[in-house]
XYZ file of C-alpha atoms in Angstrom:
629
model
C -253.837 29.496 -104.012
C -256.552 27.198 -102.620
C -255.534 24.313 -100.602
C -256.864 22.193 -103.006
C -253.889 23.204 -105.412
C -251.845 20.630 -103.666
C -253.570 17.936 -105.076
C -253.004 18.903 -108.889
C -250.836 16.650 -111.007
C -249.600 17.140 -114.349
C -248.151 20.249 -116.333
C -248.423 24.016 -114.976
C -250.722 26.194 -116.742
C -248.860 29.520 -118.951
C -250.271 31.515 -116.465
C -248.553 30.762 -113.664
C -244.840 29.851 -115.604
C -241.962 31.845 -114.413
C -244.468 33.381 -111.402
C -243.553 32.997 -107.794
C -247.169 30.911 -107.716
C -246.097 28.383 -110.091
C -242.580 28.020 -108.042
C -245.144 27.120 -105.373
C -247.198 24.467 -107.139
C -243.660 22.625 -108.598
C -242.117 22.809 -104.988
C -245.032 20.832 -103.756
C -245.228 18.563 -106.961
C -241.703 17.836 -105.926
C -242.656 16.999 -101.918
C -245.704 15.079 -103.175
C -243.437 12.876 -105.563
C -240.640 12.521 -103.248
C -242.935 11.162 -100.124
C -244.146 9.250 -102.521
C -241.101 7.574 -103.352
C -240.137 7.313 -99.905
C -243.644 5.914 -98.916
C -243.486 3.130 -101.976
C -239.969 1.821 -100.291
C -241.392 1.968 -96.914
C -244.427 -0.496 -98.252
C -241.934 -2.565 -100.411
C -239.960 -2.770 -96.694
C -242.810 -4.771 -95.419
C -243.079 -6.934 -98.518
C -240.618 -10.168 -99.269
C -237.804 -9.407 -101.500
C -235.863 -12.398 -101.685
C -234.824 -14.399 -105.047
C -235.299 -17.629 -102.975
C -237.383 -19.390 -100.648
C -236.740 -19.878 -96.800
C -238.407 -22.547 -96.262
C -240.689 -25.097 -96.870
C -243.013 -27.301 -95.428
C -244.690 -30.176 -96.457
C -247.972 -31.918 -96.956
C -248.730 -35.923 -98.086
C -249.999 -34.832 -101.441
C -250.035 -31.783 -103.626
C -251.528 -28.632 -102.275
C -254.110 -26.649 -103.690
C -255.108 -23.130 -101.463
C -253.211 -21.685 -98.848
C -254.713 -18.597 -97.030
C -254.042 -16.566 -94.444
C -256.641 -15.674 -91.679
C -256.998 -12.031 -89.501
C -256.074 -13.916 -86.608
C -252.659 -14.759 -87.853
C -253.022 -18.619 -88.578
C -251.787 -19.973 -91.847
C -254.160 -22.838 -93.375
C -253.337 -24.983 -96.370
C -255.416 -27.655 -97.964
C -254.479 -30.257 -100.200
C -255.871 -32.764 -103.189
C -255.913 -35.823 -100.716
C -258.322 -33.764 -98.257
C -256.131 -32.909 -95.642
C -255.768 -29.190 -93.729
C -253.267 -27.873 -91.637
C -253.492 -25.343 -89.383
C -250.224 -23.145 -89.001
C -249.047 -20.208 -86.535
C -246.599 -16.912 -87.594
C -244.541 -16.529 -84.566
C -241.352 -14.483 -84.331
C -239.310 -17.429 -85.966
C -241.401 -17.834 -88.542
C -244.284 -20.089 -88.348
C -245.283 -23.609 -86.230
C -247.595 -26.473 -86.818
C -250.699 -26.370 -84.888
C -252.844 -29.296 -86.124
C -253.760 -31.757 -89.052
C -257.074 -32.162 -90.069
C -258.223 -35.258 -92.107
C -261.184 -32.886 -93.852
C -262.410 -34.394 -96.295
C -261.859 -38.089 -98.349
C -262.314 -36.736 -101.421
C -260.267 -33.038 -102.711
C -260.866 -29.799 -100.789
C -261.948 -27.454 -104.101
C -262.943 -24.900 -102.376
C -261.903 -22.865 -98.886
C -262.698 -19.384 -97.112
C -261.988 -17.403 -94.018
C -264.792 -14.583 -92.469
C -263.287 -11.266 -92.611
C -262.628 -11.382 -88.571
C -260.379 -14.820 -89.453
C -262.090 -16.656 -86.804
C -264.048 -19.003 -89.161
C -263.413 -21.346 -91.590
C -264.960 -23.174 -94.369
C -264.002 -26.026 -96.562
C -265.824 -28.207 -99.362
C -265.531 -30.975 -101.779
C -267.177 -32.602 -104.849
C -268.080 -35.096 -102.204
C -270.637 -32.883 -101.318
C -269.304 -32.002 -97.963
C -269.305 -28.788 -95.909
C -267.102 -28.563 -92.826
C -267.108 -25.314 -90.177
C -263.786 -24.855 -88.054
C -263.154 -22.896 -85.478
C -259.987 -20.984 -86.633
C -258.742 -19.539 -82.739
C -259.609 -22.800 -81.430
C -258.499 -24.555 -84.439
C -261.740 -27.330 -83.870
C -264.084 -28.692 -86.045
C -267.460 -27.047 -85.011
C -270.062 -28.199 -87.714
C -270.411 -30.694 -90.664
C -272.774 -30.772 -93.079
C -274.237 -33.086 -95.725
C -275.216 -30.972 -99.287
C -277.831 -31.908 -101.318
C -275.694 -30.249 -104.336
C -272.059 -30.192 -105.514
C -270.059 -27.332 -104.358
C -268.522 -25.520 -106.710
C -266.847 -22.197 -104.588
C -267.547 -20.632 -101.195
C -267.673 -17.563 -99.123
C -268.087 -15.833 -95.930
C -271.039 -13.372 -96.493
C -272.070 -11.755 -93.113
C -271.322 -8.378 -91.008
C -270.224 -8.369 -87.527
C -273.474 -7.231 -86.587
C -275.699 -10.058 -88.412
C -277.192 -13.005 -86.316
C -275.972 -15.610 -88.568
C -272.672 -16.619 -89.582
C -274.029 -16.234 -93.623
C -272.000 -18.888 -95.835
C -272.819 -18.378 -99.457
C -272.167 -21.543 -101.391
C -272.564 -22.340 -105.353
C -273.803 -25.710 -107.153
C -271.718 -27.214 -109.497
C -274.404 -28.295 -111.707
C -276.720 -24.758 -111.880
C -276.703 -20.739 -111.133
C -277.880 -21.344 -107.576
C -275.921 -19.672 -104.772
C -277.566 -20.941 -101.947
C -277.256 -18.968 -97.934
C -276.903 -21.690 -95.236
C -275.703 -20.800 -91.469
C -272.529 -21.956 -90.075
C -273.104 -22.646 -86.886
C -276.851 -23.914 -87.427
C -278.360 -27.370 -88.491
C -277.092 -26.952 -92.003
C -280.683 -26.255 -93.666
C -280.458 -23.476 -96.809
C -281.429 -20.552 -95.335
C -282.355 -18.741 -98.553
C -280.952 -19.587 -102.622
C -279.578 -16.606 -104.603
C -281.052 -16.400 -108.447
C -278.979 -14.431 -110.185
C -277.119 -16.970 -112.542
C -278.039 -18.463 -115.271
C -274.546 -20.996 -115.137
C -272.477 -22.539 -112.440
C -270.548 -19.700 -110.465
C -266.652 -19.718 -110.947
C -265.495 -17.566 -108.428
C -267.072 -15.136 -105.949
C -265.793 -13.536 -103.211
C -267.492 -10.936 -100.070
C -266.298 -7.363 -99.707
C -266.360 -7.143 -95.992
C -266.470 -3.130 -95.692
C -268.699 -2.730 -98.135
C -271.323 -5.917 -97.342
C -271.496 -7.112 -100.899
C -270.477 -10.117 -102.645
C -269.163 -10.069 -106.341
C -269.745 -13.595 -108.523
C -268.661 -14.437 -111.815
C -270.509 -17.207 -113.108
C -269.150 -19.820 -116.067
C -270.629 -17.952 -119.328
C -268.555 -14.677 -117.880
C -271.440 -12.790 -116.186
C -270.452 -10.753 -112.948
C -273.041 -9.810 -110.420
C -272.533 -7.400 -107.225
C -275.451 -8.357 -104.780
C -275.875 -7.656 -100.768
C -275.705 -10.918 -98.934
C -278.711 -9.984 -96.464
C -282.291 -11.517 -97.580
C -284.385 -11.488 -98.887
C -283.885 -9.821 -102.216
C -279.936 -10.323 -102.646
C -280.384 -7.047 -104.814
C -277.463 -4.382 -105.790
C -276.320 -2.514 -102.750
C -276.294 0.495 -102.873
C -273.454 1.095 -99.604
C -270.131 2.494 -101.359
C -271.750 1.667 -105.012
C -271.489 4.443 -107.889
C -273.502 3.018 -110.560
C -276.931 1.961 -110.983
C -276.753 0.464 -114.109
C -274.103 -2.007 -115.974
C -274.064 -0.488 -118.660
C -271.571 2.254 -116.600
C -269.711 -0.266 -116.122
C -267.005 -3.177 -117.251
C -268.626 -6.042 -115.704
C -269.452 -7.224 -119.130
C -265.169 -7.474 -119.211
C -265.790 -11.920 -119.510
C -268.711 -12.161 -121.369
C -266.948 -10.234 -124.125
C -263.932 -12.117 -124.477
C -264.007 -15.489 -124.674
C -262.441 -17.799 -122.173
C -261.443 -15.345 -120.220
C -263.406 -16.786 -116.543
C -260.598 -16.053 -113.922
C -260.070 -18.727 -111.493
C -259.922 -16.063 -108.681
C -260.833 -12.514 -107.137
C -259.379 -10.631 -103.957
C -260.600 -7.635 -102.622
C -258.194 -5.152 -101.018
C -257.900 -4.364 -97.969
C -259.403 -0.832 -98.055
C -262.705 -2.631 -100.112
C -261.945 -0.190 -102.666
C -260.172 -2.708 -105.518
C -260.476 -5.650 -106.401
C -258.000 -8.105 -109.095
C -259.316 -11.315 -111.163
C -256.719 -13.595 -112.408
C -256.941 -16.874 -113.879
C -254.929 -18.581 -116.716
C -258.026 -18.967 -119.040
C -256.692 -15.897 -121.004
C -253.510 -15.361 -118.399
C -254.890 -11.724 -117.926
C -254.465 -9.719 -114.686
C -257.402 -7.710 -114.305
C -257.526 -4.353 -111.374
C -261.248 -3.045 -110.807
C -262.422 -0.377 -109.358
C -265.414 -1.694 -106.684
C -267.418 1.510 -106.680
C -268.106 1.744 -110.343
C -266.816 -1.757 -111.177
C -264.680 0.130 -113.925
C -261.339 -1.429 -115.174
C -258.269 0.236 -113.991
C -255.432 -1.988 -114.733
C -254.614 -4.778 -117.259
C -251.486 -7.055 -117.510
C -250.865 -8.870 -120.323
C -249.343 -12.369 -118.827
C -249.232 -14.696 -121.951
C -246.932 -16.883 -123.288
C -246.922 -15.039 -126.500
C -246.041 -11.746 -124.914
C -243.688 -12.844 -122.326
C -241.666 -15.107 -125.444
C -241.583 -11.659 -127.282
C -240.125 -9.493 -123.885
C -237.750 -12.405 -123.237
C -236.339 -12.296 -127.402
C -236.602 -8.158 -126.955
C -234.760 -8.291 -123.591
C -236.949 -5.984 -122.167
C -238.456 -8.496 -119.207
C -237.974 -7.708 -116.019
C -235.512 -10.802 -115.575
C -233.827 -12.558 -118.222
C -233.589 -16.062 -118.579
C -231.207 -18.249 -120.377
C -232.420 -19.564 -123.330
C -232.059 -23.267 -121.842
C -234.321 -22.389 -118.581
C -236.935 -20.532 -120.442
C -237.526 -23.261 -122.615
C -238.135 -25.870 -119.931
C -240.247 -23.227 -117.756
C -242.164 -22.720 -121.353
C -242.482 -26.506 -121.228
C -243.899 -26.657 -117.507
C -246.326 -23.952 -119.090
C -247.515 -25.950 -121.764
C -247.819 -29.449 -119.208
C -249.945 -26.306 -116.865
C -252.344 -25.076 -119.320
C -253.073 -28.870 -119.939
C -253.956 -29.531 -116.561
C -257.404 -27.931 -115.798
C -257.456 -29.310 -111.853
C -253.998 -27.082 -111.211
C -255.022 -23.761 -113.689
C -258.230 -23.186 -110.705
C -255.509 -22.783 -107.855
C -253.643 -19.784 -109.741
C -255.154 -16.183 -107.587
C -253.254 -12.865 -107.212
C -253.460 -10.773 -104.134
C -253.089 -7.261 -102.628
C -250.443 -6.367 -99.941
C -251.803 -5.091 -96.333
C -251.313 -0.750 -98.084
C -254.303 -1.809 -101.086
C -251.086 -0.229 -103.100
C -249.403 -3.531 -104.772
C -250.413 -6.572 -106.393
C -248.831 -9.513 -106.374
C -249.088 -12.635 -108.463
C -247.336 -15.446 -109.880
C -245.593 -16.112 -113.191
C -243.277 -18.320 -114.847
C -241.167 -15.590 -114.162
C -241.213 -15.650 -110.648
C -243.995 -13.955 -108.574
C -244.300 -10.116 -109.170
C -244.877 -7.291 -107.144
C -246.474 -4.276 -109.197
C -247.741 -0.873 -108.409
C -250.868 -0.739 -109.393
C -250.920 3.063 -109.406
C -247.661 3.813 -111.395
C -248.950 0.344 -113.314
C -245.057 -0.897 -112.941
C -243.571 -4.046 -111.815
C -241.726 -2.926 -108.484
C -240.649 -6.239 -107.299
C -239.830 -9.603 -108.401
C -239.839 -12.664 -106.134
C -238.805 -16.426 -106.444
C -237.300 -15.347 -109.670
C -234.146 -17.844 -108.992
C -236.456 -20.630 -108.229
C -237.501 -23.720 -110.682
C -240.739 -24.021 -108.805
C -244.087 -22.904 -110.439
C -245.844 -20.731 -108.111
C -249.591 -21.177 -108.420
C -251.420 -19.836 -105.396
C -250.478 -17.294 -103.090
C -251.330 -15.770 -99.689
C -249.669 -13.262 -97.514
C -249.123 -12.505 -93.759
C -247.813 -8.893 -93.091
C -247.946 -8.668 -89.509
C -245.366 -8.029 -86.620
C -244.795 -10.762 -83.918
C -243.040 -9.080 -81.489
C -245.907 -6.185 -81.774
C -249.269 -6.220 -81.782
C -250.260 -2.448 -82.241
C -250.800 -0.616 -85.260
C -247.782 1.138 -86.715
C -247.814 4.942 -88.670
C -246.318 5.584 -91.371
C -244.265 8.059 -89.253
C -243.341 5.645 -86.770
C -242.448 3.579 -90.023
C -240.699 6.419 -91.172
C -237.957 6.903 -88.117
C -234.733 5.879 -87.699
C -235.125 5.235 -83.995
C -233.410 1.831 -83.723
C -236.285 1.128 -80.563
C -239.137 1.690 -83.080
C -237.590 -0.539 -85.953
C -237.121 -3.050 -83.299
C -240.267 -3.008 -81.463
C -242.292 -2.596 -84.737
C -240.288 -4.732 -86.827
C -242.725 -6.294 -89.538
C -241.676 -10.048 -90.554
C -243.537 -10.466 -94.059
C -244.441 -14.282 -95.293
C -245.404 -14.848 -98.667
C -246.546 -18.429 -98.397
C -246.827 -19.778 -101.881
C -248.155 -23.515 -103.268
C -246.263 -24.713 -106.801
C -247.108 -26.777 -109.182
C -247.199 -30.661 -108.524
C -245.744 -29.841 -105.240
C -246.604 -31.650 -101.852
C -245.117 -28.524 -100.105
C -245.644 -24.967 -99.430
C -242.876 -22.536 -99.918
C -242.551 -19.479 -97.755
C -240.707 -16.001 -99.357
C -239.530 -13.712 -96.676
C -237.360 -11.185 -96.650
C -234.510 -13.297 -95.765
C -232.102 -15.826 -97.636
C -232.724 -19.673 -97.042
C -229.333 -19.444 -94.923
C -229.865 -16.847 -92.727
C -230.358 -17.694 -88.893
C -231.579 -15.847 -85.916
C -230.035 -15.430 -82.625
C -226.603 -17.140 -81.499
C -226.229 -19.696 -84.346
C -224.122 -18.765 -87.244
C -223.389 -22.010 -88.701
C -225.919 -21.672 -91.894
C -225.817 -25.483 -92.894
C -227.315 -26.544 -89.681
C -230.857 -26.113 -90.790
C -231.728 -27.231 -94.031
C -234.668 -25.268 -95.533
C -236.616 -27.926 -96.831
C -238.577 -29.279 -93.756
C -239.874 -32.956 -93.687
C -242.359 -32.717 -91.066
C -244.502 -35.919 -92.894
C -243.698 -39.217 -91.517
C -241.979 -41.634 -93.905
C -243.544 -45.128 -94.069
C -242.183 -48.474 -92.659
C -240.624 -49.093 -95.857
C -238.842 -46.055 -96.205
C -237.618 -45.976 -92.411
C -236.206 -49.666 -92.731
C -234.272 -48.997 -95.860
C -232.735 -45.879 -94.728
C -231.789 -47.761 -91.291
C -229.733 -50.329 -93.052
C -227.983 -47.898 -96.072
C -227.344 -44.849 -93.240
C -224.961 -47.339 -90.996
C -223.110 -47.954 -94.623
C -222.994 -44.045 -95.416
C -219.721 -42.985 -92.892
C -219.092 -38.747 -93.502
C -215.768 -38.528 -95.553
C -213.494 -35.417 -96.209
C -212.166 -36.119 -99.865
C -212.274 -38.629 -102.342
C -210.772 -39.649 -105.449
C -213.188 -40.749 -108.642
C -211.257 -42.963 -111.067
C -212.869 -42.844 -114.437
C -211.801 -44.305 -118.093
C -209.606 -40.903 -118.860
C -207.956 -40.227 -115.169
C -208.482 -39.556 -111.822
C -210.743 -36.767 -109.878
C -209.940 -35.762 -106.134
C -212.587 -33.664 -104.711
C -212.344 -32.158 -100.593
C -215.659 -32.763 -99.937
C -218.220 -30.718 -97.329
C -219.317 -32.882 -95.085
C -219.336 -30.072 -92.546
C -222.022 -27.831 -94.690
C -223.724 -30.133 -95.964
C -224.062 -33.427 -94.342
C -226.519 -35.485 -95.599
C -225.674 -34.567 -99.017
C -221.922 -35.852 -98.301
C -223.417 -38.725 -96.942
C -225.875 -39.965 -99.975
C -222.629 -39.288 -101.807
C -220.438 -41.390 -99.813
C -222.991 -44.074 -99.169
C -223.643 -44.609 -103.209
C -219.930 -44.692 -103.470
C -218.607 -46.904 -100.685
C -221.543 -49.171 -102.047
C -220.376 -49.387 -105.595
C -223.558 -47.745 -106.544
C -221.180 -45.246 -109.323
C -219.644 -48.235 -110.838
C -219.985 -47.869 -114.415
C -221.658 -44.985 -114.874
C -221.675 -43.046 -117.914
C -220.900 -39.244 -117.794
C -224.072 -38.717 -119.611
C -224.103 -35.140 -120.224
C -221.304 -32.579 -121.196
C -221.637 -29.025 -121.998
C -218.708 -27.027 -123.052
C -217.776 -24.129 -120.821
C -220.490 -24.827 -118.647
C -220.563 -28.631 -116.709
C -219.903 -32.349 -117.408
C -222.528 -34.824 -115.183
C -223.231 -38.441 -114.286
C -224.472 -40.707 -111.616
C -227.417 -42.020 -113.457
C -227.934 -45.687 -113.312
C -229.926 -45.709 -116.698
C -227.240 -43.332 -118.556
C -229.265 -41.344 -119.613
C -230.658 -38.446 -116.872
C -233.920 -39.889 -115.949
C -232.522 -42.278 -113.244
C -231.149 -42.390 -109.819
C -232.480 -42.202 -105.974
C -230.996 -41.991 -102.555
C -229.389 -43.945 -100.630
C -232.749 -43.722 -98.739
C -234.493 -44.747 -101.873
C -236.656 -41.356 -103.164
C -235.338 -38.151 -102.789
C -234.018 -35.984 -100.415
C -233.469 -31.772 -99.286
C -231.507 -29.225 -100.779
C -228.564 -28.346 -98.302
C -228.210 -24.441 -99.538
C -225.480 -22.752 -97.833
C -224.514 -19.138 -98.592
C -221.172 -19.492 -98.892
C -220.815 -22.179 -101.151
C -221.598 -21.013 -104.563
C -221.137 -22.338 -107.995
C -218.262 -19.484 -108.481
C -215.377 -21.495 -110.242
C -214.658 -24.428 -112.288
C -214.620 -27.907 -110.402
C -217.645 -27.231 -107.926
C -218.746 -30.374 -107.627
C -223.261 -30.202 -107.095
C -225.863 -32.479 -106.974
C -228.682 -32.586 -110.366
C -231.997 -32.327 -109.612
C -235.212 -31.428 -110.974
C -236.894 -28.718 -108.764
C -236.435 -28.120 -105.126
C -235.485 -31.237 -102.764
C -235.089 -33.893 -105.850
C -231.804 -34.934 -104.852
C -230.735 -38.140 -105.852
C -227.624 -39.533 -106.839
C -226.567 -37.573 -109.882
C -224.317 -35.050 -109.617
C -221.935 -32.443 -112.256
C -218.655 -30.894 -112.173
C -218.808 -27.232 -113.196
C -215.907 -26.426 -115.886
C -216.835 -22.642 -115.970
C -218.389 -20.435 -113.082
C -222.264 -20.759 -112.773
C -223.934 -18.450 -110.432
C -227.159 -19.060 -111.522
C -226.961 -22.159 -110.042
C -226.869 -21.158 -106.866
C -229.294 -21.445 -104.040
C -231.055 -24.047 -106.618
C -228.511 -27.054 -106.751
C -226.166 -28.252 -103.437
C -222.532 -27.419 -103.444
C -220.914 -30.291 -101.221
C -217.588 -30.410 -102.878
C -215.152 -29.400 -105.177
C -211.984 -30.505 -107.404
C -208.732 -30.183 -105.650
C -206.995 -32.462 -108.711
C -207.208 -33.573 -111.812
C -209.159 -30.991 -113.058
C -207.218 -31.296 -116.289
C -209.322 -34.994 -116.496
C -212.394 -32.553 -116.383
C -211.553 -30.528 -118.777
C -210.567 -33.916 -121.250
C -213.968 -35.085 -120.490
C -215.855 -31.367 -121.372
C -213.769 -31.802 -124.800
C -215.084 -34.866 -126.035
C -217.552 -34.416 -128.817
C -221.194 -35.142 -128.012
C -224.340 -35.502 -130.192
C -227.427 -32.953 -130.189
C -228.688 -34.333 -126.528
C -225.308 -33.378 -125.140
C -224.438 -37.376 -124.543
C -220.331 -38.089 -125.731
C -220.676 -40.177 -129.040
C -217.377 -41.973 -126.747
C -218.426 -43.319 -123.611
C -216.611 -41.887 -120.313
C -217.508 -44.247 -117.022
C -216.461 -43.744 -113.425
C -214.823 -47.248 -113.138
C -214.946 -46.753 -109.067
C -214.537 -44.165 -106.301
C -212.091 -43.779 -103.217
C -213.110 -42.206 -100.200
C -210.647 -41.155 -97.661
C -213.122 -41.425 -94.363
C -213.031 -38.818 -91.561
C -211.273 -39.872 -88.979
């Protein structure tokens, strides 16, 4: 047999069954399809895995793109202007610096493909240069246009630092220099409507741009013709191609488009027509297509044959935050999907949670977030290995040399935005309460970082209700049908305890209805309007989740604090009458019913109309806290 033969896949020809040849071609089918098993797990080993986030970080208002440059920084823009520079280090990452960008919203943002410059606009029609390494502002420049999208366009080789950037208001792409005087160098004609998206294939020195009306375009970024290139292209014509893909279907414009790593794919994703798209770049064919829309994810979660299955309760309100989405046409141009570091997996989000699929077995391998209320919108990933900067084999990958794992150890960040979120969540391959080195107490870092100063206001009122919050080990809650005593946390989680304690030393649970009771599942109150759509901190707003690992919604009488998404803690809180684990790592756990649980179960019992409010009320007439000594 040729050596070639090793490279056949599919069914033996009747020539060769029962021969000693076609023994030879199965036994290396079976090598080729067990390495590459083993090389899929070694690539999912470098990719996040975990149902939950680690951490999070915030900004002053919502954020909008996060990317990560070559150089290992971490950048993320938000609606207000504002960019922050971050670094990965071995602990995860660290704040560098805050830029005040731009006054009006950044809409647009790209690194070069060396990740030592960056680029940022606005409708303001501002362009500002920064010096990723140096993390500086090095040019500003006043456009005679509004922006609509940017890119890096230029080879290591080129004199100028090319920036393509498209008008808002026409088909012009127009070439300026990023380190010069911020005249247009040259203006690309290939449009006939404003540009969506476009993005530069740095192996291949091309750009790819999708205007509004659907119309892609591959063009080389070096003047003065902008014509097809003809570098690592396999058609001439596009009519041997799919690049007419959005100009036959109707809104279908994606609101984004990676390259891989490798230059030789490229995805489009947007939530015009909620279609993931995989291209090939040499003959800009289609090679993959997932179906993401509501109707076909409704019909998967009725068929049980999603990759995760929801309650019928949470799918609804994640179908709702879908529906408040596809409203919103300022949040639907943040949603992008990306390729991993091996140009092997895609990854993008979903009400679902963010998945991870092989685009050449065309499965989902992965899914991430999936616990989390949060709606992931933009993503970007960092793959690298702190504690080594050389390139690791896939042999060296491979080996079960506990020096080599060490040394080479790669510390994956998925670093994701949400939806109405003024923070940016990062996936790893470790559980919010994991620690490194000596620590072991979980609860002493909460995962929800507050790195944004709090105004005067906020400082002075949490001054005066912190001295009345003292830590407390148990309390009792006397309510209309008995009393509650609850061994509370204070330990694992103590600011939780201490909102707790504070509302209820200051009579703040006087009166308050137990608003909402679900049989076999929870009964809940602390809601000042009685109704679920009230209640705040002791520090007035809300506060951070305190997740801890070993406190789980795993038995009647947990007591947990309500919220609404990831660090809305406020004052309401339930008492579980049936295990939940679900619930966990999304709600805090900082107590639970040591007696009277037979008052609990009196209150689940009560009948209650369609909203799940008793027709009878229940109040907590006051609370008793027995105060650490």
């Amino acid at each position: 047999m040729s050596d070639s033969s090793d490279e056949d896949v599919g069914p033996m020809p009747a020539s060769l069954t029962g021969s000693a040849e076609a023994a030879s071609v199965e036994a290396a089918r079976r090598k080729r399809a067990k390495f590459n098993a083993a090389q899929e797990r070694i690539y999912l080993n470098q990719l996040p895995c975990t149902e939950l986030y680690e951490q999070s970080y915030m900004h002053r208002d919502v954020l909008t793109y996060t990317l990560v440059t070559k150089t290992e920084f971490i950048i993320t823009a938000s609606v207000d202007g504002h960019l922050k520079f971050w670094k990965t280090t071995a602990d995860g990452i660290e704040f560098v610096k805050h830029f005040r960008a731009h006054l009006d919203e950044i809409c647009g943002i790209s690194a070069n493909s060396q990740g030592t410059l960056l680029a940022t606009i606005s409708p303001s029609k501002e362009l500002k240069i920064f010096d990723v390494t140096n993390f500086d502002m090095i040019n500003m420049v006043s456009l005679p246009f509004v922006p609509s999208t940017v890119t890096w366009a230029f080879e290591t080789t080129s004199p100028f630092s090319m920036l393509a950037v498209s008008d808002a208001d026409s088909g012009d792409i127009h070439m300026f220099d990023g380190k010069g005087d911020g005249s247009i160098l040259h203006t690309v004609k290939l449009h006939k409507h404003p540009v969506a998206v476009m993005n530069y294939n740095a192996r291949f020195n091309t750009v790819i741009s999708i205007d509004a009306s659907g119309m892609m375009e591959y063009w080389s970024p070096d003047p003065p013709a902008f014509t097809l290139p003809t570098r690592g292209i396999d058609f001439a014509y596009k009519s041997d191609t799919d690049l007419f893909e959005f100009k036959r279907n109707k809104n279908s414009v994606p609101s984004s488009l990676e390259f891989s790593p490798n230059g030789h794919l490229f995805v489009t994703y947007g939530l015009s027509d909620r279609t993931v798209r995989v291209w090939k770049f040499a003959t800009g064919k289609l090679m993959r297509k997932y179906d993401e829309s509501l109707q076909v994810i409704s019909e998967m979660q009725q068929a049980g044959t999603a990759i995760t299955r929801l309650d019928d309760m949470e799918f609804g309100r994640r179908m709702a935050i879908e529906r408040e989405l596809e409203a919103s046409v300022q949040a639907r141009r943040y949603v992008n999907a990306v390729f991993d570091i091996s140009s092997e997996f895609v990854l993008y989000p979903t009400l679902l949670g963010i998945k991870i699929v092989h685009v050449g077995a065309s499965r989902v391998s992965a899914l991430v977030g999936g616990a989390e209320t949060l709606r992931v919108l933009h993503l970007a990933l960092y793959q690298g290995a702190p504690k080594k900067k050389k390139v690791q084999t896939l042999q060296m990958a491979a080996s079960e040399n506990p020096a080599l794992q060490e040394a080479g150890l790669v510390d994956p960040i998925l670093v994701a935005t949400a939806f109405k979120k003024n923070r940016f969540f990062l996936f790893t391959r470790r559980e919010p309460a994991e620690m490194t080195g000596a620590a072991v107490d979980a609860s002493a870092v909460g995962r929800d970082h507050f790195n944004e100063k709090p105004t005067k206001e906020e400082q002075s009122v949490a001054t005066l209700k912190t001295a009345k919050a003292q830590l407390a080990s148990s309390a009792v809650i006397h309510t209309t049908l008995g009393d509650i005593t609850i061994k509370l946390f204070p330990d694992h989680t103590p600011k939780t305890v201490e909102n707790w304690v504070g509302h209820a030393r200051g009579n703040y649970y006087c009166n308050h209805l137990f608003h909402r009771v679900i049989k076999d599942f929870m009964v809940q109150t602390g809601c000042p309007k009685g109704d679920g759509t009230g209640g705040e901190s002791i520090w007035g707003g809300e506060f951070e989740d305190e997740i801890v690992a070993e406190l789980r919604h795993d038995r009647p009488g947990i007591v947990s604090m309500a919220n609404a998404g990831p660090a809305s803690n406020g004052s309401q809180f339930f008492i579980t009458t049936a295990a939940a684990p679900w619930l966990d790592g999304k709600h805090t756990v900082f107590g639970r019913v040591e007696k009277g649980m037979d008052v609990v179960h009196a209150i689940e019992q009560v009948q209650v109309d369609k909203n799940d409010r008793p027709l009878k009320d229940i109040k907590i007439v006051n609370i008793t806290c027995k105060m650490l000594s």
